[in-house]
Coordinates of C-alpha atoms in Angstrom, one line a residue:
M1 CA 17.4 12.7 37.6
D2 CA 19.9 14.2 40.2
Y3 CA 22.2 11.7 41.8
R4 CA 21.1 12.9 45.3
D5 CA 17.5 12.0 44.4
S6 CA 18.6 8.7 43.0
L7 CA 20.3 7.8 46.3
K8 CA 17.1 8.6 48.3
K9 CA 15.1 6.5 45.9
I10 CA 17.6 3.6 46.3
E11 CA 17.4 3.8 50.1
R12 CA 13.6 3.6 49.9
C13 CA 13.2 0.8 47.4
L14 CA 16.5 -1.1 46.9
K15 CA 18.5 -3.1 49.4
T16 CA 22.3 -3.5 49.0
D17 CA 22.2 -7.0 47.5
K18 CA 19.7 -5.7 44.8
L19 CA 22.0 -2.8 44.1
L20 CA 24.7 -5.3 43.4
W21 CA 22.5 -6.6 40.5
V22 CA 22.7 -3.1 39.0
F23 CA 26.5 -3.0 39.1
R24 CA 27.0 -6.6 38.0
D25 CA 24.7 -6.3 34.9
S26 CA 25.8 -2.8 34.0
F27 CA 29.6 -3.1 34.1
D28 CA 31.7 -5.9 32.6
P29 CA 35.1 -6.6 34.5
D30 CA 37.2 -4.3 32.3
L31 CA 34.7 -1.4 32.5
A32 CA 34.3 -1.9 36.3
G33 CA 38.1 -1.5 36.7
Q34 CA 38.2 1.7 34.6
V35 CA 35.3 3.2 36.6
A36 CA 37.0 2.4 39.9
S37 CA 40.2 3.9 38.7
R38 CA 38.5 7.2 37.5
C39 CA 36.6 7.4 40.8
G40 CA 39.9 7.3 42.7
L41 CA 39.3 3.7 44.1
R42 CA 42.7 2.4 43.2
S43 CA 42.5 -0.5 45.6
L44 CA 39.4 -1.8 43.9
A45 CA 40.8 -1.1 40.5
A46 CA 43.9 -3.3 41.2
G47 CA 42.0 -6.0 43.2
G48 CA 40.5 -7.9 40.2
S49 CA 36.9 -8.1 39.0
G50 CA 35.2 -10.4 41.4
T51 CA 31.9 -9.9 43.3
R52 CA 33.8 -8.5 46.3
N53 CA 35.0 -5.6 44.2
F54 CA 31.4 -4.8 43.2
V55 CA 30.5 -4.9 46.9
G56 CA 33.2 -2.3 47.5
M57 CA 31.9 -0.1 44.7
V58 CA 28.4 -0.2 46.2
S59 CA 29.9 0.8 49.6
E60 CA 31.8 3.7 48.0
F61 CA 28.6 4.7 46.0
K62 CA 26.6 5.1 49.2
K63 CA 29.2 7.0 51.4
N64 CA 31.3 9.0 48.9
P65 CA 29.4 11.8 47.1
K66 CA 32.1 12.3 44.5
A67 CA 32.3 8.6 43.7
R68 CA 28.5 8.4 43.6
Q69 CA 28.3 11.3 41.1
L70 CA 30.8 9.7 38.7
I71 CA 29.4 6.1 39.1
S72 CA 25.9 7.5 38.4
F73 CA 27.2 9.2 35.2
Y74 CA 28.7 5.9 33.9
L75 CA 25.5 3.9 34.9
N76 CA 23.4 6.4 32.8
E77 CA 25.7 6.1 29.8
T78 CA 25.8 2.2 29.8
N79 CA 22.0 2.0 30.4
K80 CA 20.8 4.6 27.9
Q81 CA 18.7 2.1 25.9
Q82 CA 16.9 0.8 29.0
I83 CA 16.2 4.3 30.2
Q84 CA 14.6 5.3 26.9
V85 CA 12.4 2.1 26.9
V86 CA 11.1 2.8 30.4
K87 CA 10.3 6.5 29.5
K88 CA 8.0 5.3 26.7
I89 CA 5.9 3.0 28.9
D90 CA 2.7 4.6 30.3
S91 CA 2.9 5.1 34.0
T92 CA -0.3 3.1 34.6
E93 CA 1.2 0.1 32.8
L94 CA 4.8 0.3 34.2
T95 CA 4.5 -2.4 36.9
D96 CA 2.8 -4.9 34.6
A97 CA 5.2 -4.2 31.7
M98 CA 8.2 -5.0 33.9
A99 CA 6.6 -8.2 35.3
S100 CA 5.8 -9.4 31.7
Q101 CA 9.4 -8.8 30.5
K102 CA 11.0 -10.5 33.5
D103 CA 11.8 -13.8 31.7
E104 CA 13.5 -12.0 28.8
M105 CA 15.5 -9.9 31.3
F106 CA 16.7 -13.2 32.9
A107 CA 17.9 -14.5 29.5
D108 CA 19.6 -11.2 28.5
G109 CA 21.1 -10.4 31.8
T110 CA 19.4 -7.0 32.0
I111 CA 17.6 -7.2 35.3
G112 CA 20.1 -4.8 36.9
K113 CA 20.0 -2.4 33.8
F114 CA 16.2 -2.1 34.0
L115 CA 16.4 -1.6 37.8
W116 CA 18.7 1.4 37.2
A117 CA 16.3 2.8 34.5
L118 CA 13.5 2.6 37.0
I119 CA 15.6 4.4 39.6
E120 CA 16.3 7.2 37.1
D121 CA 12.6 7.5 36.2
P122 CA 11.0 10.5 38.1
R123 CA 7.5 9.1 38.2
N124 CA 6.0 7.8 41.4
E125 CA 4.9 4.6 39.8
S126 CA 8.5 3.6 39.2
E127 CA 9.1 2.9 42.9
Q128 CA 6.2 0.4 42.9
A129 CA 7.6 -1.2 39.8
I130 CA 11.0 -1.6 41.5
K131 CA 9.5 -3.3 44.5
E132 CA 7.4 -5.7 42.4
L133 CA 10.3 -6.6 40.1
T134 CA 12.8 -7.4 42.9
S135 CA 10.1 -9.4 44.8
D136 CA 9.3 -11.5 41.7
V137 CA 13.1 -12.2 41.1
E138 CA 13.6 -13.3 44.7
N139 CA 10.6 -15.6 44.5
D140 CA 12.0 -17.2 41.3
I141 CA 15.4 -17.8 43.0
E142 CA 13.6 -19.4 45.9
Q143 CA 11.6 -21.6 43.6
F144 CA 14.7 -22.8 41.7
D145 CA 16.4 -23.5 45.1
E146 CA 13.5 -25.6 46.3
L147 CA 13.2 -27.3 42.9
F148 CA 16.8 -28.6 43.0
N149 CA 17.0 -29.3 46.7
G150 CA 17.3 -33.1 47.3
L151 CA 17.6 -34.0 43.7
E152 CA 20.8 -36.1 43.6
D153 CA 20.1 -37.4 40.1
L154 CA 19.5 -34.4 37.8
S155 CA 18.5 -36.7 35.0
K156 CA 15.2 -37.3 36.9
L157 CA 14.5 -33.5 36.8
E158 CA 13.6 -33.6 33.1
K159 CA 11.1 -36.3 33.7
K160 CA 9.6 -34.5 36.7
T161 CA 9.5 -30.9 35.4
G162 CA 10.5 -31.0 31.7
I163 CA 13.6 -28.9 32.4
D164 CA 16.8 -29.7 30.5
A165 CA 19.3 -31.6 32.7
D166 CA 22.4 -29.9 31.4
W167 CA 21.0 -26.5 32.0
A168 CA 20.0 -27.5 35.5
K169 CA 23.6 -28.6 36.3
D170 CA 24.9 -25.2 35.4
F171 CA 22.1 -23.4 37.4
R172 CA 22.7 -25.6 40.5
R173 CA 26.4 -24.8 40.4
E174 CA 25.6 -21.1 40.5
L175 CA 23.2 -21.5 43.3
E176 CA 25.9 -23.2 45.4
K177 CA 28.1 -20.2 44.9
L178 CA 25.3 -17.9 46.1
K179 CA 24.9 -20.0 49.2
R180 CA 28.6 -19.8 50.1
L181 CA 28.6 -15.9 50.1
P182 CA 28.4 -14.1 53.4
K183 CA 24.9 -12.9 54.4
G184 CA 23.9 -9.7 52.8
R185 CA 26.5 -10.1 50.0
K186 CA 24.6 -12.2 47.4
Q187 CA 25.8 -11.7 43.9
P188 CA 23.2 -10.7 41.3
F189 CA 21.2 -13.3 39.4
P190 CA 23.6 -15.3 37.2
K191 CA 23.8 -14.7 33.4
F192 CA 22.6 -18.0 32.0
P193 CA 21.3 -18.8 28.5
K194 CA 17.6 -18.3 28.1
P195 CA 16.0 -20.2 31.0
P196 CA 13.2 -22.8 30.4
V197 CA 9.6 -22.0 31.1
I198 CA 8.7 -22.8 34.7
P199 CA 5.4 -22.4 36.5
K200 CA 5.0 -18.7 37.6
P201 CA 4.1 -17.9 41.1
P202 CA 0.5 -16.9 41.7
P203 CA 0.0 -13.1 41.6
S204 CA -0.4 -11.3 44.9
R205 CA -3.8 -10.6 46.4
E206 CA -3.5 -6.8 45.7
K207 CA -2.6 -7.5 42.1
L208 CA -5.6 -9.8 41.7
Q209 CA -7.8 -7.3 43.3
R210 CA -6.6 -4.6 40.9
E211 CA -7.2 -6.9 37.9
L212 CA -10.6 -7.8 39.2
E213 CA -11.6 -4.1 39.6
K214 CA -10.3 -3.4 36.1
V215 CA -12.2 -6.3 34.6
K216 CA -15.4 -5.2 36.4
G217 CA -15.0 -1.7 35.1
E218 CA -14.5 -2.9 31.5
L219 CA -17.5 -5.2 31.9
K220 CA -19.7 -2.4 33.2
Y221 CA -18.6 -0.1 30.3
A222 CA -19.3 -2.9 27.9
R223 CA -22.8 -3.5 29.3
E224 CA -23.6 0.3 29.1
S225 CA -22.3 0.3 25.5
V226 CA -24.5 -2.7 24.6
D227 CA -27.5 -1.0 26.2
K228 CA -26.8 2.2 24.3
L229 CA -26.4 0.3 21.0
R230 CA -29.6 -1.6 21.6
S231 CA -31.5 1.6 22.4
R232 CA -30.1 3.3 19.3
S233 CA -30.9 0.2 17.2
E234 CA -34.5 0.3 18.3
M235 CA -34.7 4.0 17.6
L236 CA -33.2 3.5 14.1
S237 CA -35.7 0.7 13.5
D238 CA -38.6 2.9 14.4
K239 CA -37.3 5.7 12.1
S240 CA -36.8 3.2 9.3
R241 CA -40.4 2.0 9.6
Q242 CA -41.6 5.7 9.6
Y243 CA -39.5 6.5 6.5
Q244 CA -40.9 3.4 4.7
E245 CA -44.5 4.4 5.4
E246 CA -43.7 8.0 4.4
N247 CA -42.1 6.7 1.2
K248 CA -45.2 4.6 0.4
R249 CA -47.5 7.6 1.0
I250 CA -45.3 9.9 -1.2
L251 CA -45.3 7.3 -4.0
T252 CA -49.1 7.1 -3.9
E253 CA -49.5 10.9 -4.0
M254 CA -47.0 11.0 -6.9
Q255 CA -49.1 8.5 -8.9
V256 CA -52.3 10.6 -8.2
L257 CA -50.6 13.8 -9.1
K258 CA -49.2 12.3 -12.3
H259 CA -52.7 11.1 -13.3
E260 CA -54.1 14.6 -12.6
K261 CA -51.3 16.2 -14.6
N262 CA -52.1 14.0 -17.6
I263 CA -55.7 15.0 -17.4
M264 CA -54.8 18.7 -17.0
E265 CA -52.4 18.6 -20.0
R266 CA -55.1 17.1 -22.2
E267 CA -57.7 19.8 -21.1
T268 CA -55.0 22.5 -21.5
A269 CA -54.2 21.3 -25.1
E270 CA -58.0 21.4 -25.9
L271 CA -58.3 24.9 -24.5
V272 CA -55.3 26.1 -26.5
V273 CA -56.8 24.8 -29.7
E274 CA -60.2 26.2 -28.8
S275 CA -58.6 29.6 -28.0
E276 CA -56.8 29.6 -31.3
N277 CA -60.0 29.0 -33.1
Q278 CA -61.7 31.8 -31.2
R279 CA -58.9 34.2 -32.0
K280 CA -59.2 33.4 -35.7
K281 CA -62.9 34.1 -35.6
L282 CA -62.4 37.3 -33.7
E283 CA -59.9 38.4 -36.3
Q284 CA -62.5 37.7 -39.0
V285 CA -65.1 39.8 -37.1
E286 CA -62.6 42.6 -36.7
E287 CA -61.8 42.5 -40.4
L288 CA -65.5 42.6 -41.3
G289 CA -65.9 45.6 -38.9
H290 CA -63.1 47.4 -40.6
N291 CA -64.6 46.7 -44.0
V292 CA -68.0 48.1 -42.8
H293 CA -66.3 51.2 -41.4
H294 CA -64.4 51.6 -44.7
L295 CA -67.6 51.4 -46.7
E296 CA -69.4 53.8 -44.4
R297 CA -66.5 56.2 -44.8
E298 CA -66.5 56.0 -48.5
N299 CA -70.3 56.6 -48.5
R300 CA -69.9 59.7 -46.4
K301 CA -67.2 60.9 -48.6
L302 CA -69.5 60.6 -51.6
E303 CA -72.3 62.3 -49.8
Y304 CA -70.0 65.1 -48.8
R305 CA -68.6 65.6 -52.3
V306 CA -72.2 65.5 -53.8
E307 CA -73.2 68.2 -51.3
K308 CA -70.2 70.4 -52.3
L309 CA -70.7 69.9 -56.0
G310 CA -74.1 71.6 -55.8
N311 CA -75.2 72.5 -59.3
I312 CA -72.2 71.1 -61.2
D313 CA -73.3 69.0 -64.0
F314 CA -72.8 65.2 -63.4
N315 CA -74.6 62.0 -64.0
L316 CA -76.8 61.8 -60.9
E317 CA -78.4 58.5 -61.9
D318 CA -74.9 56.8 -61.9
M319 CA -74.1 58.3 -58.6
V320 CA -77.3 57.1 -57.0
A321 CA -76.8 53.7 -58.4
D322 CA -73.3 53.5 -57.0
N323 CA -74.6 54.8 -53.7
E324 CA -77.3 52.2 -53.6
R325 CA -74.9 49.5 -54.5
L326 CA -72.6 50.5 -51.7
L327 CA -75.5 50.7 -49.2
G328 CA -76.4 47.2 -50.2
Q329 CA -72.9 46.0 -49.6
V330 CA -72.9 47.8 -46.2
D331 CA -76.2 46.1 -45.2
Q332 CA -74.9 42.7 -46.2
L333 CA -71.7 43.3 -44.2
K334 CA -73.7 44.4 -41.2
K335 CA -75.7 41.2 -41.3
N336 CA -72.5 39.2 -41.6
L337 CA -71.1 41.2 -38.7
N338 CA -74.1 40.6 -36.5
R339 CA -74.0 36.9 -37.3
M340 CA -70.3 36.7 -36.5
E341 CA -70.8 38.6 -33.2
Q342 CA -73.5 36.2 -32.2
T343 CA -71.2 33.2 -32.9
L344 CA -68.4 34.9 -31.0
I345 CA -70.7 35.4 -28.0
E346 CA -71.6 31.7 -28.0
K347 CA -67.9 30.7 -28.3
E348 CA -66.9 33.0 -25.5
A349 CA -69.5 31.4 -23.2
E350 CA -68.1 28.0 -24.1
L351 CA -64.6 29.3 -23.4
E352 CA -65.7 30.6 -20.0
K353 CA -67.0 27.2 -19.1
S354 CA -63.7 25.6 -20.1
Y355 CA -61.8 28.1 -17.8
E356 CA -64.1 27.1 -14.9
R357 CA -63.2 23.4 -15.4
L358 CA -59.6 24.3 -15.6
N359 CA -59.7 26.3 -12.3
K360 CA -61.1 23.2 -10.5
L361 CA -57.9 21.3 -11.0
K362 CA -55.5 21.2 -8.0
E363 CA -52.5 22.3 -9.8
K364 CA -52.0 25.2 -12.3
P365 CA -51.8 24.3 -16.0
D366 CA -48.6 24.4 -17.9
K367 CA -47.2 27.9 -17.7
K368 CA -46.3 28.1 -21.4
S369 CA -49.8 27.1 -22.5
L370 CA -51.5 29.4 -20.0
K371 CA -49.3 32.2 -21.2
K372 CA -50.4 31.6 -24.8
I373 CA -54.1 31.7 -23.7
T374 CA -53.6 34.9 -21.6
V375 CA -51.7 36.8 -24.3
K376 CA -54.0 35.9 -27.1
N377 CA -57.1 37.1 -25.2
K378 CA -55.5 40.2 -23.7
K379 CA -57.5 43.3 -24.3
P380 CA -55.6 46.2 -26.0
K381 CA -54.9 49.4 -24.1
V382 CA -56.5 52.5 -25.6
G383 CA -55.5 56.1 -25.2
I384 CA -58.1 58.7 -26.1
F385 CA -57.1 62.3 -26.9
V386 CA -59.9 64.9 -27.4
D387 CA -59.4 68.2 -29.1
V388 CA -62.4 69.9 -27.3
Q389 CA -62.1 73.2 -29.3
N390 CA -62.4 71.3 -32.7
V391 CA -65.4 69.1 -31.8
F392 CA -67.1 71.9 -29.7
Y393 CA -67.4 74.2 -32.7
G394 CA -68.0 71.3 -35.1
A395 CA -71.2 70.4 -33.1
K396 CA -72.2 74.0 -32.8
E397 CA -71.8 75.0 -36.5
K398 CA -73.8 72.2 -38.1
Y399 CA -76.2 71.0 -35.4
G400 CA -76.4 73.9 -32.9
A401 CA -76.0 71.3 -30.2
K402 CA -73.4 70.0 -27.7
L403 CA -71.4 66.8 -27.9
D404 CA -72.2 64.0 -25.4
Y405 CA -68.7 63.2 -24.1
Q406 CA -69.9 60.1 -22.2
K407 CA -71.2 58.5 -25.3
L408 CA -68.0 59.5 -27.1
L409 CA -65.9 57.8 -24.4
N410 CA -68.0 54.6 -24.5
E411 CA -67.9 54.3 -28.3
A412 CA -64.2 55.0 -28.5
L413 CA -63.4 52.4 -25.8
R414 CA -65.7 49.5 -27.1
E415 CA -65.0 46.9 -24.4
R416 CA -61.2 47.5 -24.5
T417 CA -58.9 48.6 -21.6
L418 CA -58.7 52.3 -21.0
F419 CA -55.1 53.5 -20.6
K420 CA -55.8 57.2 -20.5
A421 CA -58.5 59.7 -21.7
I422 CA -57.5 63.4 -21.9
C423 CA -59.6 66.4 -22.9
Y424 CA -57.6 69.5 -24.0
V425 CA -59.7 72.7 -23.3
V426 CA -59.0 76.3 -24.3
K427 CA -60.8 78.6 -21.9
S428 CA -63.2 81.0 -23.6
D429 CA -66.5 82.8 -22.8
E430 CA -68.4 80.3 -24.9
I431 CA -67.3 77.3 -22.7
K432 CA -68.6 77.4 -19.2
K433 CA -65.2 76.6 -17.7
N434 CA -65.8 75.4 -14.1
D435 CA -68.9 73.3 -14.6
F436 CA -67.7 71.8 -17.9
I437 CA -64.3 70.8 -16.5
R438 CA -65.9 69.3 -13.4
F439 CA -68.3 67.3 -15.5
L440 CA -65.5 65.9 -17.7
K441 CA -63.5 64.8 -14.6
Q442 CA -66.6 63.1 -13.1
I443 CA -67.1 60.9 -16.2
G444 CA -63.5 59.7 -16.3
Y445 CA -61.5 62.2 -18.4
E446 CA -58.2 63.9 -17.4
V447 CA -58.5 67.6 -18.2
K448 CA -55.8 70.0 -19.4
T449 CA -56.6 73.7 -19.8
K450 CA -55.0 76.7 -21.6
D451 CA -56.1 80.3 -21.7
L452 CA -57.1 82.1 -24.9
K453 CA -54.3 84.5 -26.1
T454 CA -55.1 87.9 -27.6
R455 CA -52.8 89.3 -30.3
M456 CA -51.7 92.9 -30.8
D457 CA -54.3 93.5 -33.6
G458 CA -57.1 92.3 -31.3
S459 CA -57.5 88.8 -32.8
Q460 CA -57.4 85.8 -30.5
K461 CA -55.7 82.4 -30.8
G462 CA -55.6 79.3 -28.7
D463 CA -55.0 75.6 -29.6
W464 CA -53.6 72.4 -28.1
D465 CA -52.1 71.0 -31.3
L466 CA -48.5 70.9 -30.0
G467 CA -49.5 69.7 -26.6
I468 CA -51.6 66.8 -28.0
A469 CA -48.7 65.8 -30.3
I470 CA -46.2 65.7 -27.4
D471 CA -48.4 63.7 -25.1
I472 CA -49.2 61.1 -27.8
I473 CA -45.5 60.7 -28.8
M474 CA -44.3 60.4 -25.1
Q475 CA -46.9 57.7 -24.2
A476 CA -47.2 55.8 -27.5
E477 CA -45.0 52.9 -26.4
K478 CA -47.4 52.2 -23.5
M479 CA -50.6 52.0 -25.6
D480 CA -51.9 49.6 -28.3
V481 CA -54.5 51.9 -29.9
I482 CA -54.4 55.7 -30.2
V483 CA -57.8 57.4 -30.6
L484 CA -57.7 61.0 -31.8
V485 CA -61.0 63.0 -31.5
S486 CA -60.3 65.8 -34.0
G487 CA -60.5 66.5 -37.7
D488 CA -57.7 69.1 -37.8
G489 CA -55.4 68.5 -40.8
D490 CA -52.4 69.6 -38.7
F491 CA -52.4 66.1 -37.1
I492 CA -51.7 64.2 -40.4
D493 CA -47.9 64.0 -39.9
L494 CA -48.4 63.0 -36.2
L495 CA -50.7 60.1 -37.1
R496 CA -48.3 58.9 -39.9
L497 CA -45.4 59.0 -37.4
V498 CA -47.3 56.9 -34.8
Q499 CA -48.2 54.3 -37.4
Q500 CA -44.7 54.0 -39.0
R501 CA -42.4 54.4 -36.0
F502 CA -44.4 53.0 -33.1
K503 CA -46.5 50.5 -35.1
K504 CA -49.7 51.5 -33.3
R505 CA -53.3 51.3 -34.5
V506 CA -54.8 54.8 -35.1
E507 CA -58.5 55.6 -34.9
V508 CA -60.1 59.0 -35.6
F509 CA -63.5 60.4 -34.4
S510 CA -64.6 63.7 -35.9
F511 CA -67.4 65.6 -37.6
P512 CA -67.1 64.9 -41.4
H513 CA -67.9 68.5 -42.4
N514 CA -64.8 69.9 -40.7
T515 CA -62.4 66.9 -41.2
A516 CA -59.4 66.9 -43.5
I517 CA -59.8 64.1 -46.2
E518 CA -56.2 62.9 -45.7
I519 CA -56.9 62.2 -42.0
E520 CA -59.7 59.8 -43.0
E521 CA -57.5 58.1 -45.5
I522 CA -54.5 57.4 -43.3
A523 CA -56.5 56.4 -40.2
D524 CA -56.7 52.6 -39.6
A525 CA -60.4 53.3 -38.7
Y526 CA -62.5 56.4 -39.1
F527 CA -65.7 57.0 -37.1
P528 CA -67.8 60.0 -38.1
I529 CA -69.6 61.9 -35.3
D530 CA -73.3 62.3 -36.1
E531 CA -76.6 63.0 -34.2
R532 CA -76.1 59.8 -32.1
F533 CA -73.2 61.5 -30.2
L534 CA -75.1 64.7 -29.4
M535 CA -76.8 65.5 -26.2
N536 CA -80.7 65.6 -26.1

């Protein structure tokens, strides 16, 4: 703080006798002489170190700017510790902090040091702290003066007040020195050993009022905090009750769901076992069907060979006997097949009822079990590829009739899933192109057409063998069963490739009289086209 500002603050807050306290507590006699000498006050420096010399320094401090600047520098240097302490105290607590430390200041002889630290503090609250501190010190001096006045025998002081008599003698001697000084030239409060505890003067009305307002504010804040805590406690209690009720409800639902889950798991296990049994029976039925078809095929082969043999010499009676034996086996297998089909229908009805019971459950069954059931009862995808030219002329040459493509589609599909049905048509005069193609599309076929080509020698050629082979190979992975409607021997290698590389089931429909024998032998199932497939 600038020394000019310090002087203005001293003039506002500190009288001359109080400024003497600052010099007396800040400078010991030797330092006071050195300061006076450096400030050019040679008369004061040579005049000893009494109180009168400090009074002279105060006078020079007020009227001599140069001396004031130097003295302020030395006061700041000697009171560094007190200045740092005052800076750390909050401005709102500055006055109370000085008042609470007053007794220690008395004991340490630092009243003047802390007064200078407050002078150097730039905050406005420091002026009020200076006034309060000097006022409290003057009141204490007056109390001690009244306390010792009229007490001839200081030994009675200890009985009356509890103050040590030896300490009181020294204190009284110093008070007498203060009384002998001229008016306005009181020396600072003497440096005694730590004073005894004496009753403190009652605080001022303003101070009590401030304390009262502060306590009221704290009480109001405490009440508001209590109300908030009480309200929050009630809210938390309500939430706790709600959470407890919700927890009970959830536990009840969990028990119900657990019970339903156990029931569902038992029923699912039963359905899995039942589905496995149905699958085995279905495999048996399919095996019987394959055997029946195999026997029928063998029978047709024998008939076809007999018809070709004509007049060649052979044992007809043995052939007839073998044929009758085979026909008997076929009839027996057909009966077994019908019986198995009836049993399968009944089991499917029972399985349907089981599915209906399962759907009534709230939750879905175990995904793994359901997956097993779904996969095992999945219908195979069937692709049907019809060589129209082959079967058209096959029906015309032997029967002089036309093939019923709707019956062919139904028989080839047999309750399975249709993936694709394609008819490959070579346009010719014998086939009424537009009406025939429109009819095939209406009943569910996809139609691919190709024009009949004429060679240089006048002969004509047209077939779809390569196109059919390409379509089957390109789409084999997407199908489970491949149905070829043709007896052309050019497809033998194609069918063998589909079976070996793609592991697909191959079925063949054709007229026996224009079918290559090897096609019948390599097919997983061969179905001859007869009068049942012709249009009326």
